[in-house]
Amino acid sequence: MTESVLDYMTRLGQAARQASRVLAQASTAQKNRALQAAATALDAARSELTAANELDLAAGRAGGLEPALLDRLALTPARIDGMIEGLRQVANLADPVGAIRDMSYRPSGIQVGKMRVPLGVIGIIYESRPNVTIDAASLCLKSGNATILRGGSEAIHSNRAIAACIQQGLAEAGLPAACVQVVETTDRAAVGALISMPEFVDVIVPRGGKGLIERISKDARVPVIKHLDGICHVYVDAQADLAKASDIAFNAKTYRYGICGAMETLLVDQAVAAAFLPAMAERFRAKGVELRGCARTCALIEAVPATAEDWDTEYLAAILSIRVVDGLEQAIEHINQHGSHHTDAIVTEHQGHARRFIAEVDSASVMLNTPTCFADGFEYGLGAEIGISTDKLHARGPVGLEGLTCEKYVVIGDGQLRGQNG
Amino acid sequence: MTESVLDYMTRLGQAARQASRVLAQASTAQKNRALQAAATALDAARSELTAANELDLAAGRAGGLEPALLDRLALTPARIDGMIEGLRQVANLADPVGAIRDMSYRPSGIQVGKMRVPLGVIGIIYESRPNVTIDAASLCLKSGNATILRGGSEAIHSNRAIAACIQQGLAEAGLPAACVQVVETTDRAAVGALISMPEFVDVIVPRGGKGLIERISKDARVPVIKHLDGICHVYVDAQADLAKASDIAFNAKTYRYGICGAMETLLVDQAVAAAFLPAMAERFRAKGVELRGCARTCALIEAVPATAEDWDTEYLAAILSIRVVDGLEQAIEHINQHGSHHTDAIVTEHQGHARRFIAEVDSASVMLNTPTCFADGFEYGLGAEIGISTDKLHARGPVGLEGLTCEKYVVIGDGQLRGQNG
């Protein structure tokens, strides 16, 4: 790491820490004013945003960036609309900061409760999708956290242009500029510095592929909210309504192949496999989904024989592995062993089976008669999400504003002393 | 690390993971039965416990262990009583596992709520205090977590004898023996292995001095619930009731010098310093507390001039640093800069000052008119505590049963599909 990048990041860190103290005390109205003003600024800066984005796109094309990455990089008018709309939506969300709960008297006479407060400073590391800059900045701002944003270097001009609009919003609301800082250098050492400053950064949220997240988690000295794979299952129980099961499984796989809540493996109780699988397979095949099956599956339908690897694979594509299981027990065992503890569903009308599946499947979201593709902060009512955590500590599942806060104890007395009140 | 220790720890890890699946589903009655039976077994094994402890004490004396450490190591009859009582208390605590909250309908028709579940497998690393074995095992068991206990090697015979009683309890309740495992080797490589198995261990709770905890946090590949220093402050505001302030400050310092909630620095508003400090100093001096003061303090009372280092020091002893501050603002600034974000108190009758202090002090516990020594899981109503977290993520402040659990989303539908319900 060169000295100058480290110095630069330390300066950002110190400024963020200072700004976080101000932002933590900002009123809801003030934070909303900043969000609304940033939205207005974005709307007024459409041509500047497009021009800046053109610089990134041209450099990307010249550098031979893949079409899929160029597509993500593009700030189309619709995406600018989306960013503006996103800012306004976040402004409309309830502010979690300051809520006090469970305040109660203890035998000693003191009152003890918990107050929700911002985490402090959040570092976001993401790939070259400029709209993430607004997503992340708005959620952190609303939850009272200062943020340091480190986007992919291919989007640097776009991110600077977006940052200028956010700065306008902060200024209009009278909030410090350092509430939202975009890392201006494309030097990779900046990431190393950002994840190694626990004195200035309270948590890192990486947004991007599994490789990025694993790399960051390995090296970070700051806690990381991780979002790893979604190897999601739908289990069709012996007591399932098979018509419902077909719709749920089809929706879980085909709503969108590329989302982490997409079903990757279908488990079917052997008692209903012969009745269920042929028509189900037909439906998937008509949609162009490649099927890979266990031996019992391949005896019932046409499918590529699945290898051991298939059960541990997140395809994120029009491929589905299918396994016929002996029953509920084996389904739960399969999910806990091969799944990624993200989102898993049972289809059944049997109350006892549903109860066991919900209790015993060790995943961030456990679903009954619902397709796994519902795993999403908006669908869950969080208003927005910064990611879906596959960690167990702190935040598990879709992470919204609450996941960007923590609780401190508030203790109120009137001179009670310890060891003197019985 | 020798191959055999790694193999041994892997075997423990695998067994713990398997046992955790069973324990997570155990009923409250079954877990309580195990706790009560372990208490009965301890009571029946007093002579074996004392004999095993004698082996440790003899080895400790022969090895030149310090008197303070020998004292911690000793299993006196009173400590055995304490362990038995502790088990029975934990059996009487409410079981947090399985509670479902905030289940509500979403616009799509699905119901979304959260269910409290065990973390899975918890590794506890502690020094040579055999009673911690019971503390930790009982809290983990009640919260449905399998646990691997690695106590100080000086206590190995005592820990084995205690573990035998826990095993009796588990057996009587029909729970797997691997729900609670005591590491049988004193090889230090066992700790390295334990903190590097995220596939088998979900969280590490180190219990001991700051050095131990920092070392473990640095090397761990598993999340750690940390309990670092308690540099706690009491701020006497200009609007304080000075009689109340004197009692609170005295209690905060002298209730026990060695606890993490003990006050280490007293901050006094300059407006009341002359009226408050002389009598306060007299009271501390009569108790044998050494006073170290800033320049303004030393102008009012007799005190050793404080150095910059004093403001950042956790004495855990009969020493107190005192600083006269300009007012509320400077007090908050001092605490956020020099404190350890553990527990800090204001003494005031001024509502606005209290409100600001509570909102702006960034500590796990923020107190009003209450001595900092109240920072304790029992006093807060948690029933028991496994430590006091100075982290912001997951658990902050005293950690009881709830801190050893997490929440998963439960989603219930009846065939609703995504993208098709408006």
PDB file of N, CA, C and O in Angstrom, chain A residues 5 150 153-154 185-193 215:
ATOM      1  N   VAL A   5      -2.155   6.672  -0.450  1.00  0.00           N
ATOM      2  CA  VAL A   5      -3.514   6.123  -0.429  1.00  0.00           C
ATOM      3  C   VAL A   5      -3.953   5.896   1.016  1.00  0.00           C
ATOM      4  O   VAL A   5      -5.083   6.203   1.397  1.00  0.00           O
ATOM      5  N   ARG A 150     -17.078   2.853  -1.979  1.00  0.00           N
ATOM      6  CA  ARG A 150     -15.986   2.490  -2.859  1.00  0.00           C
ATOM      7  C   ARG A 150     -16.574   1.642  -3.980  1.00  0.00           C
ATOM      8  O   ARG A 150     -16.744   0.431  -3.830  1.00  0.00           O
ATOM      9  N   SER A 153     -13.923   0.747 -10.194  1.00  0.00           N
ATOM     10  CA  SER A 153     -13.175   1.840 -10.816  1.00  0.00           C
ATOM     11  C   SER A 153     -13.730   2.196 -12.191  1.00  0.00           C
ATOM     12  O   SER A 153     -13.623   3.332 -12.635  1.00  0.00           O
ATOM     13  N   GLU A 154     -14.400   1.243 -12.860  1.00  0.00           N
ATOM     14  CA  GLU A 154     -14.946   1.532 -14.191  1.00  0.00           C
ATOM     15  C   GLU A 154     -16.058   2.576 -14.124  1.00  0.00           C
ATOM     16  O   GLU A 154     -16.421   3.159 -15.140  1.00  0.00           O
ATOM     17  N   THR A 185     -10.086   7.743  -5.502  1.00  0.00           N
ATOM     18  CA  THR A 185      -8.996   7.050  -6.185  1.00  0.00           C
ATOM     19  C   THR A 185      -9.465   5.685  -6.645  1.00  0.00           C
ATOM     20  O   THR A 185     -10.313   5.057  -6.005  1.00  0.00           O
ATOM     21  N   THR A 186      -8.928   5.228  -7.775  1.00  0.00           N
ATOM     22  CA  THR A 186      -9.262   3.886  -8.250  1.00  0.00           C
ATOM     23  C   THR A 186      -8.187   2.885  -7.820  1.00  0.00           C
ATOM     24  O   THR A 186      -8.253   1.713  -8.168  1.00  0.00           O
ATOM     25  N   ASP A 187      -7.224   3.368  -7.042  1.00  0.00           N
ATOM     26  CA  ASP A 187      -6.166   2.492  -6.518  1.00  0.00           C
ATOM     27  C   ASP A 187      -6.803   1.404  -5.638  1.00  0.00           C
ATOM     28  O   ASP A 187      -7.586   1.686  -4.738  1.00  0.00           O
ATOM     29  N   ARG A 188      -6.448   0.151  -5.910  1.00  0.00           N
ATOM     30  CA  ARG A 188      -7.036  -0.954  -5.160  1.00  0.00           C
ATOM     31  C   ARG A 188      -6.652  -0.944  -3.686  1.00  0.00           C
ATOM     32  O   ARG A 188      -7.330  -1.543  -2.846  1.00  0.00           O
ATOM     33  N   ALA A 189      -5.538  -0.304  -3.394  1.00  0.00           N
ATOM     34  CA  ALA A 189      -5.100  -0.235  -1.990  1.00  0.00           C
ATOM     35  C   ALA A 189      -6.145   0.464  -1.120  1.00  0.00           C
ATOM     36  O   ALA A 189      -6.177   0.265   0.100  1.00  0.00           O
ATOM     37  N   ALA A 190      -7.002   1.265  -1.749  1.00  0.00           N
ATOM     38  CA  ALA A 190      -8.030   1.965  -0.982  1.00  0.00           C
ATOM     39  C   ALA A 190      -8.972   0.974  -0.295  1.00  0.00           C
ATOM     40  O   ALA A 190      -9.431   1.204   0.828  1.00  0.00           O
ATOM     41  N   VAL A 191      -9.272  -0.138  -0.957  1.00  0.00           N
ATOM     42  CA  VAL A 191     -10.140  -1.150  -0.357  1.00  0.00           C
ATOM     43  C   VAL A 191      -9.454  -1.765   0.854  1.00  0.00           C
ATOM     44  O   VAL A 191     -10.050  -1.899   1.933  1.00  0.00           O
ATOM     45  N   GLY A 192      -8.187  -2.107   0.684  1.00  0.00           N
ATOM     46  CA  GLY A 192      -7.428  -2.673   1.802  1.00  0.00           C
ATOM     47  C   GLY A 192      -7.427  -1.753   3.004  1.00  0.00           C
ATOM     48  O   GLY A 192      -7.570  -2.191   4.148  1.00  0.00           O
ATOM     49  N   ALA A 193      -7.290  -0.455   2.755  1.00  0.00           N
ATOM     50  CA  ALA A 193      -7.280   0.509   3.864  1.00  0.00           C
ATOM     51  C   ALA A 193      -8.658   0.595   4.510  1.00  0.00           C
ATOM     52  O   ALA A 193      -8.788   0.577   5.739  1.00  0.00           O
ATOM     53  N   ARG A 215     -13.321 -12.478  -0.528  1.00  0.00           N
ATOM     54  CA  ARG A 215     -12.011 -11.822  -0.452  1.00  0.00           C
ATOM     55  C   ARG A 215     -12.028 -10.780   0.666  1.00  0.00           C
ATOM     56  O   ARG A 215     -11.121 -10.714   1.500  1.00  0.00           O
TER      57      ARG A 215
END
